[in-house]
Amino acid sequence: MKDKLIERLVRYTKINTRSNPYSETIPSSDIQFDLAKILVEECQQIGLEDVVMSEVGVVYATLKSNLNKVVPTFGLIAHMDTADFNSINVQPRIIEDYNGEDIVLNEIENIVTKVSDFPSLKNHVGKTLVVTDGLTLLGADNKAGIANIMTAMEYLVDHPEIPHGDVRIAFTIDEEIGTGAESFDVEGFNASFAYTVDGGAAGEMEFETFNAAAATLTFKGVSVHPGTAKDTMINANILVQEFMNSLPENERPEHTENYEGFYLVTDTKASIEDGTVELIIRDHDKEKFEAKKANLEAIVAQMNGKYGENRVNLEMHDSYYNMKEILKDNMEVVDLAKKAIENVGLTPIIEPVRGGTDGSRLSFMGLPTPNLFTGGENFHGKHEFAVIETMALSTKTLIEIARLVATE
C-alpha cells in the first residue's frame, strides 16, 4: 500500500490543477481536465464501473457491491484543484526515515521548513514524508485524498473477501475557490451520505465548518490639484485606510483560533479617485456571522454619512454555511467514521474546520458529508508535506467504513 500511495501522490501532484478565482468559466481552469482524464482511465483500469466525467470535469465512478443484500450506498469525495499558490513544475521529494530535524527544501534559495515553525514535524520522526522543492505548493490538498480513495478502491477490488456495498466516488473541481459543489450532481451520485477526504493529520475528522461570506467594497474619491484641495479633495486612499482601521483588530485571522471568527482582507487597491477592498467573513456561530456582516454595513453607512451618499459601496454575498446544521441530525454518519478511525488504531480528533469543504455545500444540498483526514499538512504553501504512513491509515479508514456499512 505504501508504494502505491507514493506513486499516486507523486504522479498526481506533478499535474498542475490550480483553480482560478477570477475566471468566469466552469471549471475555472481547463488544466483541471488534465487530471480528470487520467482519473477516468485509472478508475476503469482498477475495475470500477459507471465511470463518467461530466462536461465540466467532475469524475464519478462506482465500486459495485459484493453482497447479496442491500445496504446504504455511501460516497467518498476529493477535489482535484489546488490553491492560489504557485503550482507550476511541482517537484515532490521523498524523505525516508525522517530524522526530526529542519528540512532544507531548496539549498540555492535557502528555503527551509523549520521544526520551530512547524512543530508537528516532531510527530513524524522515522516516517516517510513527501515535500516540495520550496518553489511551489505540493498539492497534497487534495491529491493525497485522491490517492487515498483510489488506493482504497483498488484494495477492495483486489480483496473481494472484504464485504462492501456500493461505494460511489467523485473527484470534484474548483473546491479551493468555493464554487465546485455547484457542479456536483447530488441526485445522480445517488448516495445516502458521503465523506470528503480533505483533512489533515492522523485521526482528524470534522463535521463543523465556518459560515462564510465574501464582500467587495468600492470607494469613490474626488481628485483635485493638492494646492486647491481644501474642502474639496476626498482621497480614496484615505477612505480605504479608514475602513481598514474600522475593522475589529482582534478579529483578524492572526488573532483567532478554535471557534473564533474573523474578517480577512484579501486584496486592496487604491488611488486618489478610486479604491477597492476585498474581504471574507467567517464564523462558526450563525448569530455572530450575521453580526459581522451587519457591522460591515454599519461601517459603510457611517462613512457615507460622513463623506456623502454612495461614496462607499458594499457588495456582499454568502458563500457557504456551517454543515453542523445538517449533520447534527445525521450523527450516525459521524459515529460511523469515528468507529472506523478507532478500528484502525487511532483516536478520533474532532475539531471544527477553520475553513470550508465541499461537504459544507453538499450537506445543504441533501448529501450529509463530514470530512476525514488525508495525511497532508501545512496546506496552501511551499512548506506543505504529506506523511505516507498517515495516508495509509486514511486509506485503511475508508476501507473500514465500507466494511462497517456492509456488516452493521
Short mmCIF file of C-alpha atoms in Angstrom, two decimals:
data_model
loop_
_atom_site.label_atom_id
_atom_site.label_comp_id
_atom_site.label_asym_id
_atom_site.label_seq_id
_atom_site.Cartn_x
_atom_site.Cartn_y
_atom_site.Cartn_z
CA MET A 1 0.00 0.00 0.00
CA LYS A 2 2.83 2.41 0.84
CA ASP A 3 4.39 2.15 -2.63
CA LYS A 4 1.01 2.64 -4.31
CA LEU A 5 0.32 5.77 -2.28
CA ILE A 6 3.74 7.27 -3.00
CA GLU A 7 3.44 6.55 -6.72
CA ARG A 8 -0.04 8.04 -6.97
CA LEU A 9 0.68 11.12 -4.86
CA VAL A 10 3.87 11.96 -6.76
CA ARG A 11 2.19 11.42 -10.13
CA TYR A 12 -0.90 13.48 -9.28
CA THR A 13 0.97 16.37 -7.71
CA LYS A 14 3.07 16.85 -10.84
CA ILE A 15 -0.11 17.73 -12.76
CA ASN A 16 -0.91 21.43 -12.43
CA THR A 17 -4.59 21.83 -11.49
CA ARG A 18 -4.64 25.28 -9.88
CA SER A 19 -8.10 26.85 -9.94
CA ASN A 20 -8.60 30.50 -10.88
CA PRO A 21 -10.73 32.68 -8.59
CA TYR A 22 -11.02 35.37 -11.26
CA SER A 23 -12.32 33.11 -14.02
CA GLU A 24 -15.96 33.02 -15.12
CA THR A 25 -15.67 29.60 -16.74
CA ILE A 26 -16.58 26.19 -15.27
CA PRO A 27 -14.18 24.74 -14.35
CA SER A 28 -12.27 27.89 -13.60
CA SER A 29 -9.15 26.46 -15.29
CA ASP A 30 -9.03 23.99 -18.18
CA ILE A 31 -5.95 22.33 -16.69
CA GLN A 32 -8.21 20.56 -14.20
CA PHE A 33 -9.34 18.38 -17.10
CA ASP A 34 -5.78 17.04 -17.37
CA LEU A 35 -6.07 15.20 -14.07
CA ALA A 36 -9.74 14.35 -14.58
CA LYS A 37 -8.97 12.44 -17.80
CA ILE A 38 -6.22 10.47 -16.07
CA LEU A 39 -8.52 9.57 -13.20
CA VAL A 40 -11.23 8.35 -15.59
CA GLU A 41 -8.74 5.95 -17.17
CA GLU A 42 -7.40 4.86 -13.80
CA CYS A 43 -10.88 4.17 -12.39
CA GLN A 44 -11.58 1.96 -15.38
CA GLN A 45 -8.25 0.18 -15.10
CA ILE A 46 -8.73 -0.81 -11.45
CA GLY A 47 -12.19 -2.22 -12.14
CA LEU A 48 -14.65 0.47 -11.13
CA GLU A 49 -17.92 0.84 -13.01
CA ASP A 50 -20.20 3.67 -14.13
CA VAL A 51 -17.10 5.78 -14.76
CA VAL A 52 -18.05 9.13 -16.26
CA MET A 53 -16.68 12.64 -16.48
CA SER A 54 -19.23 15.43 -16.57
CA GLU A 55 -18.96 18.19 -19.17
CA VAL A 56 -17.33 20.43 -16.55
CA GLY A 57 -14.78 17.82 -15.44
CA VAL A 58 -16.25 16.17 -12.33
CA VAL A 59 -15.33 12.47 -12.30
CA TYR A 60 -17.79 9.89 -10.94
CA ALA A 61 -17.38 6.12 -10.51
CA THR A 62 -18.83 3.19 -8.58
CA LEU A 63 -17.33 0.27 -6.73
CA LYS A 64 -20.14 -2.28 -7.11
CA SER A 65 -21.42 -4.21 -4.11
CA ASN A 66 -20.20 -7.75 -3.46
CA LEU A 67 -23.13 -8.50 -1.12
CA ASN A 68 -26.31 -10.50 -1.59
CA LYS A 69 -28.23 -7.91 0.40
CA VAL A 70 -28.94 -4.21 0.09
CA VAL A 71 -27.02 -1.78 2.32
CA PRO A 72 -26.80 2.02 2.13
CA THR A 73 -24.68 3.46 -0.67
CA PHE A 74 -22.14 5.96 0.56
CA GLY A 75 -19.68 8.25 -1.21
CA LEU A 76 -16.06 9.33 -1.00
CA ILE A 77 -15.11 12.72 -2.45
CA ALA A 78 -11.86 14.62 -3.05
CA HIS A 79 -11.12 17.71 -5.12
CA MET A 80 -8.67 17.96 -7.98
CA ASP A 81 -7.84 21.66 -7.93
CA THR A 82 -5.10 23.24 -5.83
CA ALA A 83 -4.98 26.55 -4.01
CA ASP A 84 -3.94 30.02 -5.12
CA PHE A 85 -0.18 29.43 -4.87
CA ASN A 86 2.44 28.59 -7.47
CA SER A 87 1.80 25.09 -8.82
CA ILE A 88 3.85 25.11 -12.00
CA ASN A 89 6.51 22.38 -12.19
CA VAL A 90 5.85 20.78 -8.80
CA GLN A 91 8.88 18.69 -7.82
CA PRO A 92 7.91 16.35 -4.98
CA ARG A 93 10.77 14.86 -2.98
CA ILE A 94 10.56 11.74 -0.81
CA ILE A 95 12.26 11.71 2.58
CA GLU A 96 12.57 8.21 4.02
CA ASP A 97 13.01 7.72 7.76
CA TYR A 98 12.64 11.42 8.62
CA ASN A 99 15.11 12.41 11.36
CA GLY A 100 13.04 15.11 13.08
CA GLU A 101 15.30 17.99 12.04
CA ASP A 102 14.79 21.05 9.83
CA ILE A 103 14.17 20.16 6.19
CA VAL A 104 16.15 22.04 3.55
CA LEU A 105 13.72 22.33 0.68
CA ASN A 106 15.91 24.43 -1.59
CA GLU A 107 19.55 24.97 -0.77
CA ILE A 108 20.12 27.52 -3.54
CA GLU A 109 17.20 29.71 -2.41
CA ASN A 110 17.82 28.97 1.28
CA ILE A 111 14.24 27.76 1.79
CA VAL A 112 13.93 25.65 4.94
CA THR A 113 10.97 24.07 6.69
CA LYS A 114 11.91 24.63 10.31
CA VAL A 115 10.73 22.48 13.18
CA SER A 116 10.48 25.63 15.28
CA ASP A 117 7.90 26.98 12.83
CA PHE A 118 6.15 23.66 12.25
CA PRO A 119 6.46 21.65 15.47
CA SER A 120 4.10 18.92 14.22
CA LEU A 121 7.09 17.59 12.28
CA LYS A 122 8.28 16.06 15.55
CA ASN A 123 5.29 13.70 15.36
CA HIS A 124 6.66 12.11 12.22
CA VAL A 125 10.19 11.00 13.16
CA GLY A 126 11.02 7.76 11.37
CA LYS A 127 8.23 8.17 8.82
CA THR A 128 8.23 8.82 5.09
CA LEU A 129 7.50 12.41 4.07
CA VAL A 130 6.82 13.93 0.68
CA VAL A 131 7.87 17.59 0.46
CA THR A 132 8.32 20.29 -2.18
CA ASP A 133 11.43 21.97 -3.57
CA GLY A 134 10.34 25.20 -1.88
CA LEU A 135 9.21 26.89 -5.10
CA THR A 136 5.65 25.55 -5.27
CA LEU A 137 2.98 24.04 -3.09
CA LEU A 138 2.83 20.24 -3.04
CA GLY A 139 -0.85 19.78 -3.81
CA ALA A 140 -1.48 17.12 -1.18
CA ASP A 141 -4.57 19.26 -0.66
CA ASN A 142 -6.32 17.40 -2.08
CA LYS A 143 -4.33 14.95 -4.17
CA ALA A 144 -3.47 12.97 -1.07
CA GLY A 145 -7.21 12.48 -0.68
CA ILE A 146 -7.50 11.34 -4.30
CA ALA A 147 -4.60 8.91 -3.85
CA ASN A 148 -6.16 7.50 -0.68
CA ILE A 149 -9.56 6.97 -2.30
CA MET A 150 -8.10 5.36 -5.41
CA THR A 151 -5.89 3.07 -3.35
CA ALA A 152 -8.79 2.09 -1.09
CA MET A 153 -10.97 1.26 -4.09
CA GLU A 154 -8.21 -0.77 -5.73
CA TYR A 155 -7.64 -2.66 -2.48
CA LEU A 156 -11.32 -3.55 -2.19
CA VAL A 157 -11.40 -4.74 -5.81
CA ASP A 158 -8.35 -6.92 -5.16
CA HIS A 159 -9.70 -8.27 -1.84
CA PRO A 160 -13.25 -9.49 -2.53
CA GLU A 161 -13.27 -11.21 0.85
CA ILE A 162 -13.90 -7.78 2.41
CA PRO A 163 -17.67 -7.18 2.30
CA HIS A 164 -18.92 -3.87 0.94
CA GLY A 165 -21.98 -2.37 -0.64
CA ASP A 166 -21.97 0.12 -3.49
CA VAL A 167 -19.39 2.84 -2.93
CA ARG A 168 -19.66 5.97 -5.05
CA ILE A 169 -16.59 8.12 -5.58
CA ALA A 170 -16.23 11.59 -7.05
CA PHE A 171 -13.35 13.89 -7.85
CA THR A 172 -14.51 17.49 -7.95
CA ILE A 173 -13.44 20.82 -9.43
CA ASP A 174 -12.90 24.31 -8.02
CA GLU A 175 -13.19 23.46 -4.32
CA GLU A 176 -10.45 25.94 -3.45
CA ILE A 177 -12.45 28.85 -4.83
CA GLY A 178 -15.67 27.70 -3.18
CA THR A 179 -17.72 27.06 -6.33
CA GLY A 180 -17.07 23.39 -7.10
CA ALA A 181 -20.08 21.98 -5.26
CA GLU A 182 -22.37 23.92 -7.59
CA SER A 183 -21.36 21.49 -10.33
CA PHE A 184 -21.92 18.35 -8.25
CA ASP A 185 -24.80 16.08 -9.28
CA VAL A 186 -26.16 15.04 -5.88
CA GLU A 187 -29.17 13.26 -7.36
CA GLY A 188 -27.08 11.34 -9.87
CA PHE A 189 -24.48 10.50 -7.23
CA ASN A 190 -27.27 8.57 -5.51
CA ALA A 191 -25.63 8.10 -2.11
CA SER A 192 -27.24 8.25 1.32
CA PHE A 193 -24.22 10.06 2.79
CA ALA A 194 -20.61 10.77 1.92
CA TYR A 195 -17.24 11.86 3.27
CA THR A 196 -14.84 14.39 1.84
CA VAL A 197 -11.30 13.08 2.25
CA ASP A 198 -9.80 16.53 2.59
CA GLY A 199 -8.44 16.87 6.13
CA GLY A 200 -5.01 16.82 7.70
CA ALA A 201 -3.27 14.86 10.44
CA ALA A 202 -3.97 11.30 11.58
CA GLY A 203 -7.35 10.74 13.15
CA GLU A 204 -8.80 14.15 12.37
CA MET A 205 -12.43 14.39 11.35
CA GLU A 206 -14.71 17.38 11.16
CA PHE A 207 -18.41 17.99 10.96
CA GLU A 208 -18.38 21.74 11.68
CA THR A 209 -17.27 24.45 9.30
CA PHE A 210 -17.43 28.21 9.18
CA ASN A 211 -20.36 30.17 7.90
CA ALA A 212 -18.78 32.19 5.12
CA ALA A 213 -19.39 35.35 3.14
CA ALA A 214 -17.40 37.45 0.68
CA ALA A 215 -17.54 41.22 0.31
CA THR A 216 -16.24 43.80 -2.12
CA LEU A 217 -16.17 47.49 -1.19
CA THR A 218 -15.61 50.27 -3.71
CA PHE A 219 -14.58 53.79 -2.71
CA LYS A 220 -15.10 56.88 -4.82
CA GLY A 221 -12.82 59.81 -4.19
CA VAL A 222 -12.55 63.31 -5.64
CA SER A 223 -9.23 64.27 -7.19
CA VAL A 224 -8.22 67.92 -7.49
CA HIS A 225 -4.91 69.73 -7.52
CA PRO A 226 -3.45 69.46 -3.98
CA GLY A 227 -2.81 73.21 -3.98
CA THR A 228 -6.54 73.89 -4.10
CA ALA A 229 -7.75 70.74 -2.37
CA LYS A 230 -9.11 72.24 0.84
CA ASP A 231 -12.71 71.14 1.49
CA THR A 232 -12.84 69.54 -1.99
CA MET A 233 -10.48 66.60 -2.27
CA ILE A 234 -11.70 63.23 -1.00
CA ASN A 235 -8.78 60.81 -1.16
CA ALA A 236 -9.89 57.21 -1.77
CA ASN A 237 -6.57 56.05 -0.30
CA ILE A 238 -7.66 57.61 3.00
CA LEU A 239 -11.16 56.12 2.72
CA VAL A 240 -9.68 52.65 2.30
CA GLN A 241 -7.39 53.22 5.25
CA GLU A 242 -10.25 54.49 7.40
CA PHE A 243 -12.34 51.45 6.55
CA MET A 244 -9.48 49.09 7.38
CA ASN A 245 -9.00 50.81 10.72
CA SER A 246 -12.71 50.38 11.48
CA LEU A 247 -12.48 46.57 11.41
CA PRO A 248 -12.02 44.98 14.87
CA GLU A 249 -8.29 44.43 15.32
CA ASN A 250 -8.77 41.34 17.49
CA GLU A 251 -10.96 39.69 14.83
CA ARG A 252 -8.24 39.14 12.28
CA PRO A 253 -7.17 35.55 11.46
CA GLU A 254 -3.80 36.01 13.15
CA HIS A 255 -5.57 36.71 16.44
CA THR A 256 -8.19 33.96 16.34
CA GLU A 257 -8.44 30.20 16.87
CA ASN A 258 -10.91 27.36 17.52
CA TYR A 259 -14.46 28.74 17.25
CA GLU A 260 -13.43 32.39 16.90
CA GLY A 261 -14.48 34.02 13.65
CA PHE A 262 -12.69 36.72 11.69
CA TYR A 263 -12.58 39.28 8.92
CA LEU A 264 -9.79 38.76 6.38
CA VAL A 265 -8.87 41.48 3.90
CA THR A 266 -7.62 39.59 0.85
CA ASP A 267 -6.86 42.44 -1.55
CA THR A 268 -6.74 46.23 -1.67
CA LYS A 269 -6.24 48.73 -4.48
CA ALA A 270 -6.41 52.48 -4.21
CA SER A 271 -5.66 55.79 -5.88
CA ILE A 272 -6.94 59.26 -5.06
CA GLU A 273 -10.08 58.71 -7.14
CA ASP A 274 -10.85 55.02 -6.65
CA GLY A 275 -10.32 52.26 -4.12
CA THR A 276 -11.32 48.63 -3.73
CA VAL A 277 -11.18 46.29 -0.77
CA GLU A 278 -11.98 42.59 -1.00
CA LEU A 279 -12.50 40.59 2.16
CA ILE A 280 -14.06 37.44 3.55
CA ILE A 281 -16.10 36.98 6.73
CA ARG A 282 -16.06 33.76 8.74
CA ASP A 283 -17.73 32.49 11.92
CA HIS A 284 -19.00 29.12 13.16
CA ASP A 285 -21.84 30.75 15.10
CA LYS A 286 -24.67 31.89 12.80
CA GLU A 287 -25.67 34.84 15.00
CA LYS A 288 -22.08 36.10 15.23
CA PHE A 289 -21.72 35.60 11.48
CA GLU A 290 -24.77 37.77 10.83
CA ALA A 291 -23.47 40.34 13.31
CA LYS A 292 -20.17 40.57 11.43
CA LYS A 293 -22.00 41.24 8.19
CA ALA A 294 -24.19 43.83 9.90
CA ASN A 295 -21.05 45.50 11.26
CA LEU A 296 -19.71 45.93 7.71
CA GLU A 297 -22.97 47.52 6.66
CA ALA A 298 -22.83 49.86 9.66
CA ILE A 299 -19.26 50.93 8.86
CA VAL A 300 -20.29 51.72 5.28
CA ALA A 301 -23.35 53.66 6.45
CA GLN A 302 -21.23 55.67 8.89
CA MET A 303 -18.67 56.53 6.20
CA ASN A 304 -21.35 57.54 3.71
CA GLY A 305 -22.88 59.75 6.39
CA LYS A 306 -19.53 61.38 6.87
CA TYR A 307 -18.36 61.74 3.25
CA GLY A 308 -21.56 61.72 1.21
CA GLU A 309 -24.04 59.19 -0.13
CA ASN A 310 -22.62 56.35 -2.28
CA ARG A 311 -19.05 57.38 -1.50
CA VAL A 312 -18.61 53.78 -0.30
CA ASN A 313 -20.50 50.87 -1.86
CA LEU A 314 -20.71 47.35 -0.47
CA GLU A 315 -21.48 44.14 -2.36
CA MET A 316 -21.71 41.08 -0.13
CA HIS A 317 -22.90 37.51 -0.60
CA ASP A 318 -22.90 34.33 1.45
CA SER A 319 -20.58 31.55 0.27
CA TYR A 320 -21.48 28.55 2.43
CA TYR A 321 -22.85 27.66 5.86
CA ASN A 322 -21.79 25.54 8.83
CA MET A 323 -22.55 21.94 7.87
CA LYS A 324 -23.20 21.13 11.53
CA GLU A 325 -26.70 22.49 10.98
CA ILE A 326 -27.36 19.45 8.79
CA LEU A 327 -25.08 16.88 10.41
CA LYS A 328 -26.46 17.40 13.91
CA ASP A 329 -29.50 15.48 12.65
CA ASN A 330 -27.34 12.83 10.96
CA MET A 331 -24.82 12.00 13.68
CA GLU A 332 -24.84 8.31 12.77
CA VAL A 333 -22.68 9.30 9.81
CA VAL A 334 -20.18 10.92 12.15
CA ASP A 335 -20.30 7.99 14.58
CA LEU A 336 -19.60 5.54 11.77
CA ALA A 337 -16.42 7.39 10.82
CA LYS A 338 -15.34 7.64 14.45
CA LYS A 339 -15.67 3.87 14.83
CA ALA A 340 -13.69 3.25 11.64
CA ILE A 341 -10.90 5.55 12.83
CA GLU A 342 -10.79 3.73 16.16
CA ASN A 343 -10.75 0.35 14.41
CA VAL A 344 -7.55 1.25 12.53
CA GLY A 345 -5.86 2.09 15.83
CA LEU A 346 -6.30 5.84 16.06
CA THR A 347 -8.05 8.16 18.48
CA PRO A 348 -10.53 10.38 16.63
CA ILE A 349 -9.63 14.07 16.81
CA ILE A 350 -12.81 16.05 16.32
CA GLU A 351 -12.30 19.75 15.77
CA PRO A 352 -14.13 22.47 13.86
CA VAL A 353 -12.84 23.19 10.39
CA ARG A 354 -11.43 26.71 10.28
CA GLY A 355 -12.42 26.86 6.67
CA GLY A 356 -14.87 25.10 4.41
CA THR A 357 -15.02 21.92 2.37
CA ASP A 358 -17.21 20.71 -0.46
CA GLY A 359 -19.09 18.98 2.34
CA SER A 360 -20.37 22.34 3.57
CA ARG A 361 -22.33 22.90 0.38
CA LEU A 362 -23.14 19.24 -0.27
CA SER A 363 -24.66 18.77 3.18
CA PHE A 364 -27.09 21.62 2.49
CA MET A 365 -27.75 20.10 -0.95
CA GLY A 366 -29.07 16.93 0.69
CA LEU A 367 -25.90 14.83 0.99
CA PRO A 368 -24.63 14.74 4.62
CA THR A 369 -20.85 14.92 4.21
CA PRO A 370 -18.36 15.13 7.11
CA ASN A 371 -14.64 15.48 6.44
CA LEU A 372 -11.86 12.92 7.05
CA PHE A 373 -8.07 13.18 7.38
CA THR A 374 -5.68 12.60 4.47
CA GLY A 375 -2.14 12.76 5.85
CA GLY A 376 -1.24 16.15 4.41
CA GLU A 377 -0.17 19.15 6.49
CA ASN A 378 0.77 22.82 6.05
CA PHE A 379 -1.54 23.20 3.07
CA HIS A 380 -1.53 26.08 0.56
CA GLY A 381 2.16 26.87 0.58
CA LYS A 382 5.73 25.77 -0.04
CA HIS A 383 6.06 24.11 3.38
CA GLU A 384 3.26 21.65 2.61
CA PHE A 385 4.10 18.00 3.17
CA ALA A 386 2.41 14.60 3.26
CA VAL A 387 3.09 11.69 5.60
CA ILE A 388 2.78 8.39 3.76
CA GLU A 389 2.09 6.37 6.90
CA THR A 390 -0.84 8.67 7.71
CA MET A 391 -2.10 8.41 4.15
CA ALA A 392 -2.08 4.63 4.64
CA LEU A 393 -4.15 4.98 7.82
CA SER A 394 -6.59 7.21 5.94
CA THR A 395 -6.87 4.59 3.21
CA LYS A 396 -7.49 1.86 5.79
CA THR A 397 -10.16 4.04 7.41
CA LEU A 398 -12.01 4.30 4.09
CA ILE A 399 -11.83 0.54 3.66
CA GLU A 400 -13.10 0.04 7.20
CA ILE A 401 -16.05 2.39 6.62
CA ALA A 402 -17.03 0.29 3.63
CA ARG A 403 -16.81 -2.89 5.72
CA LEU A 404 -18.81 -1.39 8.59
CA VAL A 405 -21.59 -0.21 6.28
CA ALA A 406 -21.82 -3.75 4.90
CA THR A 407 -21.80 -5.57 8.22
CA GLU A 408 -23.50 -3.37 10.82
#
